[in-house]
CSV table of C-alpha atoms in Angstrom, one decimal:
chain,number,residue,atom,x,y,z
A,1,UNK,CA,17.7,-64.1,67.5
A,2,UNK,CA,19.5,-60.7,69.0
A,3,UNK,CA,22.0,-61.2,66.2
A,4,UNK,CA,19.3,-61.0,63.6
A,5,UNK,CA,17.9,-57.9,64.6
A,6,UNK,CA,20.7,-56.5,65.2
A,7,UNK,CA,21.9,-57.2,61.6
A,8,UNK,CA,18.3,-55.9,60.0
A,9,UNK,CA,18.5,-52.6,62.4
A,10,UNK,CA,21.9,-52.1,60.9
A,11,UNK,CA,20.9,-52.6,57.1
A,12,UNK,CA,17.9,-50.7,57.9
A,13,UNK,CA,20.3,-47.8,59.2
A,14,UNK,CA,22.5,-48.2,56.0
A,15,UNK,CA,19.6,-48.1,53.4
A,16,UNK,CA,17.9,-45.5,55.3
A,17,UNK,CA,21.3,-43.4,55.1
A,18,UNK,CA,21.6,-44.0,51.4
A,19,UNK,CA,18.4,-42.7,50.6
A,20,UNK,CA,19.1,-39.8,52.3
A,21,UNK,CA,22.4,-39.2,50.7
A,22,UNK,CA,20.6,-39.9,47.4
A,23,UNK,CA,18.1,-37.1,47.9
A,24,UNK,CA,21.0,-34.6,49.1
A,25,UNK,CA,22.5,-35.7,45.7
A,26,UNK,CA,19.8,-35.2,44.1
A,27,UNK,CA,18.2,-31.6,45.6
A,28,UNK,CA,22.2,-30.6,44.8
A,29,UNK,CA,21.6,-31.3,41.8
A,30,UNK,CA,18.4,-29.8,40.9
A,31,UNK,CA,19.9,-26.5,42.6
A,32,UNK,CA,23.4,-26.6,40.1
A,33,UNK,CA,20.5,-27.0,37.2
A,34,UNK,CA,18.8,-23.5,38.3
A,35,UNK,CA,21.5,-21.7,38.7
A,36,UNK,CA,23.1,-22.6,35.5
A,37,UNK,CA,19.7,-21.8,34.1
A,38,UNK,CA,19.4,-18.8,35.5
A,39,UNK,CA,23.1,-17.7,34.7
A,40,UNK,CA,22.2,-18.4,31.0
A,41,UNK,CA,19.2,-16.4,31.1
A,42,UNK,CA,21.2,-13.5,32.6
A,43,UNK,CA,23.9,-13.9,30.2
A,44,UNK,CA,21.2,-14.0,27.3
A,45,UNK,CA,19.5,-10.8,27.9
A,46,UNK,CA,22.8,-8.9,28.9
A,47,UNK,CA,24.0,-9.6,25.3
A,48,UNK,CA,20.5,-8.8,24.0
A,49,UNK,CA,19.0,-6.2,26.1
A,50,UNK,CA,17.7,-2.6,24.6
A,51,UNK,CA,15.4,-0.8,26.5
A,52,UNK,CA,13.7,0.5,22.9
A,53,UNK,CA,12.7,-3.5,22.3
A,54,UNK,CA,9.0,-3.8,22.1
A,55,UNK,CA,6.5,-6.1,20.6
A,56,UNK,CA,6.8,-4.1,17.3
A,57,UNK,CA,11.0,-4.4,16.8
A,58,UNK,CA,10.6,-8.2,17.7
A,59,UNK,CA,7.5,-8.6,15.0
A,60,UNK,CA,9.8,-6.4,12.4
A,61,UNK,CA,12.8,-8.3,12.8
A,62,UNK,CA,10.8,-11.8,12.4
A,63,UNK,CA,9.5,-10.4,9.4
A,64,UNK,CA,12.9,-9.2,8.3
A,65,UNK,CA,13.3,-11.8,5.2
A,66,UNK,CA,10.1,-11.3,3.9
A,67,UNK,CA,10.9,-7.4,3.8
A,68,UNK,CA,13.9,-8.6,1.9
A,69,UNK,CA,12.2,-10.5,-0.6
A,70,UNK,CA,9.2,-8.0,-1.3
A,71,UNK,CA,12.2,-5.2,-2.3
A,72,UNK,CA,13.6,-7.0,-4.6
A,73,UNK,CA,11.1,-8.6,-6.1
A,74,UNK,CA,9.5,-5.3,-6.3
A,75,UNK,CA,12.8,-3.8,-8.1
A,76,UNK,CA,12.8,-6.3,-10.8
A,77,UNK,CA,9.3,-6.6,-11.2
A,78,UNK,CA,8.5,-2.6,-11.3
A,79,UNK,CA,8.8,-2.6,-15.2
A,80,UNK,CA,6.4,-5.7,-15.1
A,81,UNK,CA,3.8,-3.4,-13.3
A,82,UNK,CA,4.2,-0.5,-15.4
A,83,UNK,CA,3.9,-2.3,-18.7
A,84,UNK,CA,0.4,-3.8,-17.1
A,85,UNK,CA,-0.7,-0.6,-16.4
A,86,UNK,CA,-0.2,1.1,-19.7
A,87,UNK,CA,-1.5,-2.1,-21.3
A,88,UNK,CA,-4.5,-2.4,-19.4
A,89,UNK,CA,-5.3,1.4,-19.6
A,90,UNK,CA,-4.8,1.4,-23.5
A,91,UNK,CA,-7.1,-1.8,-23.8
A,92,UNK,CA,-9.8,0.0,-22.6
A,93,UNK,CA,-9.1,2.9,-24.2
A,94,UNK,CA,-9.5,0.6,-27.2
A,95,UNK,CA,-12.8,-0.4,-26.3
A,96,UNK,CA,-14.3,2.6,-25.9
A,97,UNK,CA,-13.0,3.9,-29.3
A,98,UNK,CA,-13.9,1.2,-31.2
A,99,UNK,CA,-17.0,-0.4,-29.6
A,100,UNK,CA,-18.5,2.2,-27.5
A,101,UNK,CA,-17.8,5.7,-29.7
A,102,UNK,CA,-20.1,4.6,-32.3
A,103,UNK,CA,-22.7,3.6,-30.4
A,104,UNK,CA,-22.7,6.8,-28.7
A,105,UNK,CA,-22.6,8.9,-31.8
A,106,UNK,CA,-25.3,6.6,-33.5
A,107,UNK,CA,-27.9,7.0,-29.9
A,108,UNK,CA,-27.2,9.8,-27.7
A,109,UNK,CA,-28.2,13.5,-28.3
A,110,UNK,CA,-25.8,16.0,-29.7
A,111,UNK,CA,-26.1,17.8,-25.8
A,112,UNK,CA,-24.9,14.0,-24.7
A,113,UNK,CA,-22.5,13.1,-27.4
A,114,UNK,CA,-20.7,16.6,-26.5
A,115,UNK,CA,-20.5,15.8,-22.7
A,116,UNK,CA,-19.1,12.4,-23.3
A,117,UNK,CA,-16.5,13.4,-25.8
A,118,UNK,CA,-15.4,16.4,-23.6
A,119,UNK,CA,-15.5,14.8,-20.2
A,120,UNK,CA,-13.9,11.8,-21.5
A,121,UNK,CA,-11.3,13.2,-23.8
A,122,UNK,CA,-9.9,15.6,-20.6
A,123,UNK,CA,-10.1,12.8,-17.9
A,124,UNK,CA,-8.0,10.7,-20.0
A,125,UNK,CA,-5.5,13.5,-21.0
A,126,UNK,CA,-5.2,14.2,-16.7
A,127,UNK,CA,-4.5,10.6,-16.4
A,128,UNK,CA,-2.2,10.2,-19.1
A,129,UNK,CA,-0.3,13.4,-18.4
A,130,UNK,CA,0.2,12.6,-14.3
A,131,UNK,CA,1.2,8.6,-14.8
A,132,UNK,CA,3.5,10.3,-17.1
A,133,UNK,CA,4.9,12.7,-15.0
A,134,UNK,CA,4.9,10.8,-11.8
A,135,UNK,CA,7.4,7.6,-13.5
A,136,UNK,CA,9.7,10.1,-14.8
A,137,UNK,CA,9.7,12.9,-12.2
A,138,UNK,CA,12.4,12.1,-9.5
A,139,UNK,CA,10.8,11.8,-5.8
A,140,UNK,CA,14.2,14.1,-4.8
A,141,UNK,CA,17.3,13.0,-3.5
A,142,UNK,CA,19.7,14.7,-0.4
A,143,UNK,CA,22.6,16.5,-2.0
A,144,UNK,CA,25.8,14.2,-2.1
A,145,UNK,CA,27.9,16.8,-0.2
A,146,UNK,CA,27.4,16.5,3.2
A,147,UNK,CA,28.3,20.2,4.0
A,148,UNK,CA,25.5,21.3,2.0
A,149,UNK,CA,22.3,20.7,4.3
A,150,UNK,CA,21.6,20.3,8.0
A,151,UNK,CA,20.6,17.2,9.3
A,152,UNK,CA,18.3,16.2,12.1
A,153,UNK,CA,19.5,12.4,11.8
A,154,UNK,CA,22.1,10.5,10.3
A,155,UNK,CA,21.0,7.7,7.8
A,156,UNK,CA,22.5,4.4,8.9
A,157,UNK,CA,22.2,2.9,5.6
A,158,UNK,CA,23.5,5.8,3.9
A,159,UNK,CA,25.7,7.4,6.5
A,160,UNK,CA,25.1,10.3,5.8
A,161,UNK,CA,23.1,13.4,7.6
A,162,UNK,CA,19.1,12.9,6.6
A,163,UNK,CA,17.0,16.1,6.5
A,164,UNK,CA,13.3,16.5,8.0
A,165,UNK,CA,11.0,14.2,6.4
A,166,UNK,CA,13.6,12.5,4.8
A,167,UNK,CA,13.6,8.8,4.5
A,168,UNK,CA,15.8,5.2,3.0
A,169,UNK,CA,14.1,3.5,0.3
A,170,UNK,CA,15.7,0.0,0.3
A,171,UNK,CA,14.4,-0.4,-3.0
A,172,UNK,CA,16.1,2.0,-4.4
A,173,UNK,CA,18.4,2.3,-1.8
A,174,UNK,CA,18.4,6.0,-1.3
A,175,UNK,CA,17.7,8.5,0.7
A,176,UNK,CA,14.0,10.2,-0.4
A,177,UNK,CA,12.9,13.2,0.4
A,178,UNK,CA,9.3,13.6,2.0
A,179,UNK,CA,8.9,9.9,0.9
A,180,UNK,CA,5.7,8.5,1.2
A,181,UNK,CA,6.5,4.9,-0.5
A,182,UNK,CA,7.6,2.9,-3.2
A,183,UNK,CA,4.9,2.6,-5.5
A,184,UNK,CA,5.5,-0.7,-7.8
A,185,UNK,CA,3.2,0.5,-10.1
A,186,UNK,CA,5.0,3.3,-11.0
A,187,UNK,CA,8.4,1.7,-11.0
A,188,UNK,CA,9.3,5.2,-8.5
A,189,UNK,CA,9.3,6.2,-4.9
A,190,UNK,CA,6.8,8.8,-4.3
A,191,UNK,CA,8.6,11.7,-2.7
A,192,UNK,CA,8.7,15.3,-2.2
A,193,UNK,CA,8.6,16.3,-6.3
A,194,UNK,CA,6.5,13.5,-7.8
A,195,UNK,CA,3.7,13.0,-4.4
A,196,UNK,CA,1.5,15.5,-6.5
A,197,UNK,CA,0.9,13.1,-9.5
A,198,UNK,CA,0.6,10.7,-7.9
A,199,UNK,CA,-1.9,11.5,-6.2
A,200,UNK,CA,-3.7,13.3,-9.3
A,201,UNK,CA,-3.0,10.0,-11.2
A,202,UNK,CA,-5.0,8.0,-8.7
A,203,UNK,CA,-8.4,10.5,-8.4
A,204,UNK,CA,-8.4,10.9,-12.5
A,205,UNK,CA,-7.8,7.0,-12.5
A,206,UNK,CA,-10.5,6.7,-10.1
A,207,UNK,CA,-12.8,9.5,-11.6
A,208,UNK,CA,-12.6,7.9,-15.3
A,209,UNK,CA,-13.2,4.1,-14.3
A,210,UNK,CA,-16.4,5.2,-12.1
A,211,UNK,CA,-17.6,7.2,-15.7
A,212,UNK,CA,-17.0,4.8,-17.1
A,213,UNK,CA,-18.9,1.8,-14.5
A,214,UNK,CA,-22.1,4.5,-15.1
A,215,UNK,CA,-22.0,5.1,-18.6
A,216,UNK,CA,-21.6,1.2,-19.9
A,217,UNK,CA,-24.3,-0.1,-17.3
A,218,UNK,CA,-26.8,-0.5,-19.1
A,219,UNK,CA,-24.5,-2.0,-22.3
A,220,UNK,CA,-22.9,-4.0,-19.4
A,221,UNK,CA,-26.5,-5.8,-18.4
A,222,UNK,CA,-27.1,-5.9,-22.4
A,223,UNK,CA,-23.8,-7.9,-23.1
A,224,UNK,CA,-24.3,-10.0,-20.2
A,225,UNK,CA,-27.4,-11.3,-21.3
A,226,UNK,CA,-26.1,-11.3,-24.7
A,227,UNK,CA,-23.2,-13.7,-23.2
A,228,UNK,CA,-25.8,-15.9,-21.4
A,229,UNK,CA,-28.0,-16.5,-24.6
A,230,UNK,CA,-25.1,-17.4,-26.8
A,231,UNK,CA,-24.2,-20.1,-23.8
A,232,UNK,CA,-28.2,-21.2,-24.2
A,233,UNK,CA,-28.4,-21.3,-28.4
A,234,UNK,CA,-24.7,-23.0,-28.3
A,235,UNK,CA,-26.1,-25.7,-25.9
A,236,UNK,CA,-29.2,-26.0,-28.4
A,237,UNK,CA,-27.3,-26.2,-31.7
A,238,UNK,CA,-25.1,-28.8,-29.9
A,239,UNK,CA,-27.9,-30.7,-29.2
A,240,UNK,CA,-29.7,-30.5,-33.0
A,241,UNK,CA,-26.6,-31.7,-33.8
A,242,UNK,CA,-26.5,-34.9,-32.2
A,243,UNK,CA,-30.2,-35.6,-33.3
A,244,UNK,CA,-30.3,-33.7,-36.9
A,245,UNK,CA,-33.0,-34.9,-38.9
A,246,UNK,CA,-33.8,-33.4,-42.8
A,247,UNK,CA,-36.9,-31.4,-41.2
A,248,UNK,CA,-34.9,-29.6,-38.6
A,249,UNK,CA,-32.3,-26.8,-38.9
A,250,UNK,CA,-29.9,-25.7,-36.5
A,251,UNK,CA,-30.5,-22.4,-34.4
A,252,UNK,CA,-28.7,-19.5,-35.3
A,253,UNK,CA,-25.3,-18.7,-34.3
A,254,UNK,CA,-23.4,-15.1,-33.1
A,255,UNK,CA,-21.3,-13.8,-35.7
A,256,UNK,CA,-17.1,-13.3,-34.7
A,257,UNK,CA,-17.7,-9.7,-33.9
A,258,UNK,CA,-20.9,-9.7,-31.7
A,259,UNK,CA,-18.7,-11.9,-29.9
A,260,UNK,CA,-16.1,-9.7,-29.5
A,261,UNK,CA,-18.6,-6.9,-28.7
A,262,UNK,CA,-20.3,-8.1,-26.1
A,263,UNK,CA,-17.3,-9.6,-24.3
A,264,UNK,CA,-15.3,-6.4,-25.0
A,265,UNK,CA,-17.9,-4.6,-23.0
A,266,UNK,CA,-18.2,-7.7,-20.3
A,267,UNK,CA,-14.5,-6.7,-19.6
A,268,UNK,CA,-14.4,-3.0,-19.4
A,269,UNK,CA,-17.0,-2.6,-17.3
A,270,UNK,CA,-15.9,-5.6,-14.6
A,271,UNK,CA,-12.3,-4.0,-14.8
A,272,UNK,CA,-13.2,-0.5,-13.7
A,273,UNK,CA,-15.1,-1.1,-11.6
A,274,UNK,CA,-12.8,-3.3,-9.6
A,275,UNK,CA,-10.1,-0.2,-10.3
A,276,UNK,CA,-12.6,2.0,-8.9
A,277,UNK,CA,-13.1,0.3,-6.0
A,278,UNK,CA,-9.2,-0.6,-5.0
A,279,UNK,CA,-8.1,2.0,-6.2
A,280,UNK,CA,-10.8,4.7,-4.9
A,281,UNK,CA,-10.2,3.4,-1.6
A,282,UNK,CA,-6.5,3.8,-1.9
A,283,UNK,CA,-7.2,7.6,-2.7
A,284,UNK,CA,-9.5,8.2,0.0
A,285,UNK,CA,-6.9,7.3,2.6
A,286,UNK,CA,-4.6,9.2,0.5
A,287,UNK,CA,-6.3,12.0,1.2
A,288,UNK,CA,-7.3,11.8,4.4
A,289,UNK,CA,-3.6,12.2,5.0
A,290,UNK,CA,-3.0,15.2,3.1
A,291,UNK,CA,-5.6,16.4,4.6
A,292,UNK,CA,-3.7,16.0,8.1
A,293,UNK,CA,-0.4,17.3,6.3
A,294,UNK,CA,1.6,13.6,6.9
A,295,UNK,CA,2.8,11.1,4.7
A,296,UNK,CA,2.4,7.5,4.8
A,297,UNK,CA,5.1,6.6,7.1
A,298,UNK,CA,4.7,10.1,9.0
A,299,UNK,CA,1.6,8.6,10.2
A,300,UNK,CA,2.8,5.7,12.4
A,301,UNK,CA,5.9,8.3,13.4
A,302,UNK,CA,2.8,10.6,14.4
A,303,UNK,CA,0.8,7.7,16.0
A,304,UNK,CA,3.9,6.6,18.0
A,305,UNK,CA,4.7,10.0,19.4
A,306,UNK,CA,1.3,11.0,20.0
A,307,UNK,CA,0.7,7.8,22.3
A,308,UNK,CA,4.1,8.5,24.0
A,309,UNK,CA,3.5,12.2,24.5
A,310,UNK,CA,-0.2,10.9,26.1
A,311,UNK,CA,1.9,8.7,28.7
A,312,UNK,CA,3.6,12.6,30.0
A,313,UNK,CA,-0.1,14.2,29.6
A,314,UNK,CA,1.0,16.4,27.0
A,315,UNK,CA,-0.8,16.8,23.1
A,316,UNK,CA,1.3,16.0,19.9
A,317,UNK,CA,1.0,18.4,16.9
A,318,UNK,CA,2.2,18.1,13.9
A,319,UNK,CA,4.4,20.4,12.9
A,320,UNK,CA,4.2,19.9,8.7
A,321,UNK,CA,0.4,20.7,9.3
A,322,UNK,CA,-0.9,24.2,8.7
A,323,UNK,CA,-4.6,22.7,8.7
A,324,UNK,CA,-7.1,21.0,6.7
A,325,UNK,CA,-7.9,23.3,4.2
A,326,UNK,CA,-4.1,25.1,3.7
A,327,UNK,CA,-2.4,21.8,3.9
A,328,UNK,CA,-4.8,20.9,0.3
A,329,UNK,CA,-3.0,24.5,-1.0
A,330,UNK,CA,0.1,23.9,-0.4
A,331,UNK,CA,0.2,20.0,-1.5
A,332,UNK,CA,-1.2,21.1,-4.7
A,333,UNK,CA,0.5,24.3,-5.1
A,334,UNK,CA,-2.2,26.8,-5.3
A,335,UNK,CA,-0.8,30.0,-4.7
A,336,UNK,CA,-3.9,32.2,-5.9
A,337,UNK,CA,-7.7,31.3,-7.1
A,338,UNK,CA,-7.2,31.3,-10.8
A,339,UNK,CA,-4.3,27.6,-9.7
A,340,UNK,CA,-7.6,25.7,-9.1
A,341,UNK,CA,-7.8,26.1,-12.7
A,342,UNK,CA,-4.4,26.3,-14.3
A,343,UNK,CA,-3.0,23.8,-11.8
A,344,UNK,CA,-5.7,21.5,-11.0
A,345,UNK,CA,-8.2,21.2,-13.6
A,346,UNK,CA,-5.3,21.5,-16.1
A,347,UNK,CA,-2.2,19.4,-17.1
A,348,UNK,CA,0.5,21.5,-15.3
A,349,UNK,CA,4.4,20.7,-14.1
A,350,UNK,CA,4.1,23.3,-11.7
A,351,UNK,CA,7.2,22.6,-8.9
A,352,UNK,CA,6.5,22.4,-5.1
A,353,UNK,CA,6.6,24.4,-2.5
A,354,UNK,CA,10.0,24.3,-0.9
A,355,UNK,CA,13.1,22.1,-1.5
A,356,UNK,CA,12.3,19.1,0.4
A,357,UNK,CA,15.2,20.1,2.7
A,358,UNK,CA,13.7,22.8,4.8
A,359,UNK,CA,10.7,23.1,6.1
A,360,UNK,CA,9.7,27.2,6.2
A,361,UNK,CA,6.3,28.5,6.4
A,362,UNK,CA,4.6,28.2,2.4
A,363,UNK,CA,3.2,32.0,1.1
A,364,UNK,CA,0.1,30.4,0.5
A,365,UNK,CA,-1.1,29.5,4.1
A,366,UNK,CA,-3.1,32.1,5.3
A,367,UNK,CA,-1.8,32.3,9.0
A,368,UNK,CA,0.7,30.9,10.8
A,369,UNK,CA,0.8,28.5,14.0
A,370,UNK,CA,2.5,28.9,16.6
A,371,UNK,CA,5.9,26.4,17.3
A,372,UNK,CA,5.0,22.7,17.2
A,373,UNK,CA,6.8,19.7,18.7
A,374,UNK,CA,9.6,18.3,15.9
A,375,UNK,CA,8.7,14.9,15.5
């Protein structure tokens, strides 16, 4: 009996001893796991720690092949945009020659007929003129020789020295200067010698397709109605048909060209005003920021610096803005009075003010500020 106890205390003692060697095994173990976890992690961000890493690097490099695939699609595809402008600015421009002229000279009053003819003959000649001159104007490029200019930056792409307000399109893959962006629809970056059109090609745009919304309202709710009734007597004539007897005749039909009419105007009046709309909004926050003398990628520069100067409790100013009022002169180039006429209202290839290289005070701003921070 004392032999049998004896012999289950001492298996009792040996599994007991296992187990315990087991967990010391195992809580080894564990511990090897955590450290080698925690040596990888180390290892990790020691190869891939920068202490300028934020949310917005890690979102930009995540969206890194979808940049890549938007610049060139957008370099082949910028003639494709171009041609659809100048096609869908010359169809409507077809319209209103064909369609809506004679209607107007048949209707309005000579006071009217006068107003429409000059209004509309001189918004399309502004719109014409700036498209024009904003494809073929070059947005302006750094000199080649790099002893030639002063640089605050060195362009990585480029590797070369980048002047103030001077930016790499990687569409074009150059260096721009005052570059605002690549504008697909004009097949051009929009830069320091070409910003001005194409900002005069949006408000004409803009100002013509809300004329023309107004003017063909009226025709518009016509020719809809119109549409609708052909869609009604179709249905009807259909129908007599399918159950034509001698006594009954079928209900008259639209000729080819009311057709054509009424859809014509349908058209023109649906597309500007969806132009209006895009693009007036587009304008609105183009002006906004010439208004605050920065560009479009000057603003998130400017936003950046101004929340990291707020962190110090100090105040960012920009130091390309002269304010509200002489900003608007010097974009546009308006030296004295009689340039809100020659240079505004007019067609005119007037250059900018400066060289896109330096920055120095423009005559036409009527008092100077005192030194900014540099962005």
């Amino acid at each position: 009996m004392r032999s049998r106890q004896r012999m289950f205390a001492a298996v009792m003692r040996l599994l007991l001893k296992c187990l315990r060697l087991g967990r010391r095994r195992r809580f080894k173990l564990v511990r090897q796991v955590e450290q080698l976890w925690h040596y990888g992690h180390l290892c990790l961000r020691s190869l891939l720690y920068n202490s300028f890493t934020n949310g917005d690097v890690v979102l930009d490099s995540l969206f890194e092949p979808i940049y890549w695939l938007v610049d060139h699609v957008t370099r082949w595809f910028g003639v494709v945009f171009v041609a659809l402008v100048i096609g869908l600015t010359s169809s409507i421009v077809a319209i209103v020659y064909i369609c809506l002229l004679p209607l107007i000279l048949q209707t309005y009053t000579p006071a009217w007929i006068c107003w429409h003819l000059a209004y509309g003959h001189w918004n399309l000649i502004m719109i014409v003129f700036h498209y024009y001159m904003a494809i073929t104007t070059s947005p302006g490029h750094p000199p080649q020789a790099k002893d030639d200019l002063t640089g605050v930056s060195i362009c990585r792409k480029c590797i070369a020295p980048k002047p103030a307000r001077t930016h790499h399109c990687s569409i074009c893959n150059r260096c721009v200067l005052k570059m605002d962006h690549h504008c697909p629809w004009l097949n051009n970056c929009v830069g320091h010698y070409n910003h001005r059109y194409f900002f005069s090609f949006c408000l004409f745009m803009t100002m013509g397709c809300i004329y023309c919304s107004i003017s063909g309202w009226e025709m518009f709710r016509d020719a809809y109605a119109a549409i609708e009734r052909m869609k009604l007597l179709e249905k009807e004539r259909l129908q007599v048909a399918a159950n034509q007897t001698y006594y009954q005749t079928p209900p008259p039909t639209f000729s080819f060209r009311q057709r054509a009419f009424h859809k014509s105007v349908v058209y023109l009046w649906v597309l500007c005003s969806s132009v209006a709309l895009a693009l007036g909004a587009l304008t609105l926050w183009h002006a906004a920021l010439i208004t605050r003398g920065e560009t479009s990628i000057e603003r998130h520069i400017n936003k950046k610096e101004r929340q990291r100067l707020q962190k110090k409790g100090k105040v960012f100013r920009n130091p390309y803005s002269y304010g509200g009022w002489d900003n608007w002169k010097v974009f546009l180039g308006v030296d004295v009075p009689r340039h809100w006429l020659t240079r505004v209202l007019l067609p005119s290839p007037h250059l900018p003010h400066g060289t896109g290289l330096s920055w120095d005070l423009p005559p036409c701003v009527t008092k100077q500020r005192a030194p900014l921070l540099a962005i």
